[in-house]
Amino acid sequence: MKLAQHIKVRQRVVATAITYMRRVYIRKSMVEFEPRLVALTCLYLASKAEESIVQARNLVFYIKRLYPDEYNKYELKDILGMEMKVLEALDYYLVVFHPYRSLSEFLQDAALNDVNMNQITWGIVNDTYKMDLILVHPPYRIALACIYIASVHREKDITAWFEDLHEDMNLVKNIAMEILDFYENYRTITEEKVNSAFSKLALKP
């Protein structure tokens, strides 16, 4: 997310914002809650929840600078107005558990915390937020699936380590397959297609 890079927020803030947004759209439609405004608002809320506060006016400034055509109509009052609607949609529950902590602990325990494995597994975990895994699977199991994919990719045999966990490997492998399927399908979805879909939704009465 270009905006997150410009306002210099941690990846955890972005992950929390994405999770909020996914939770919102379990209950609300994209016609009812305009996705671009919800995304901005969720990032604002996440920055507060993760104690890495970004001023809403800064969000407005940078988003207009980065995407003048798509976001020019939004003002500070729009984010603040949507904030209460998003909070209501979330039932005011802002706690999110992420796979990151489990990932670090597992890599350490499996003696896989070298630079390459860290980069690969963290990258895969970040990519899982483009899916709805965080809504349906325990974060620790998502972390295990990412380690499983990376270990296969790097040809590291950690079968014994997985066995010592006494975890249901069928569940872990199923999540891994979901991630790999996503990678296969994601190649066909361009940013232009996403923006086009959002624009059509914004025109709905």
GROMACS .gro file of C-alpha atoms in nm, residues 5 12 37 80 89 97 159 178 181 191 202:
model
   11
    5GLN     CA    1   0.468   0.372   0.293
   12ARG     CA    2   0.113  -0.446   1.171
   37LEU     CA    3  -1.343   0.563   0.221
   80LEU     CA    4  -1.439   1.118   1.083
   89ALA     CA    5  -2.002  -0.236   1.212
   97PHE     CA    6  -0.437  -1.120   1.668
  159THR     CA    7   0.917  -3.287   0.916
  178GLU     CA    8  -0.522  -2.187  -0.026
  181ASP     CA    9  -0.401  -2.113  -0.516
  191GLU     CA   10  -0.476  -0.291  -1.028
  202ALA     CA   11  -1.915   0.425  -0.630
   0.00000   0.00000   0.00000
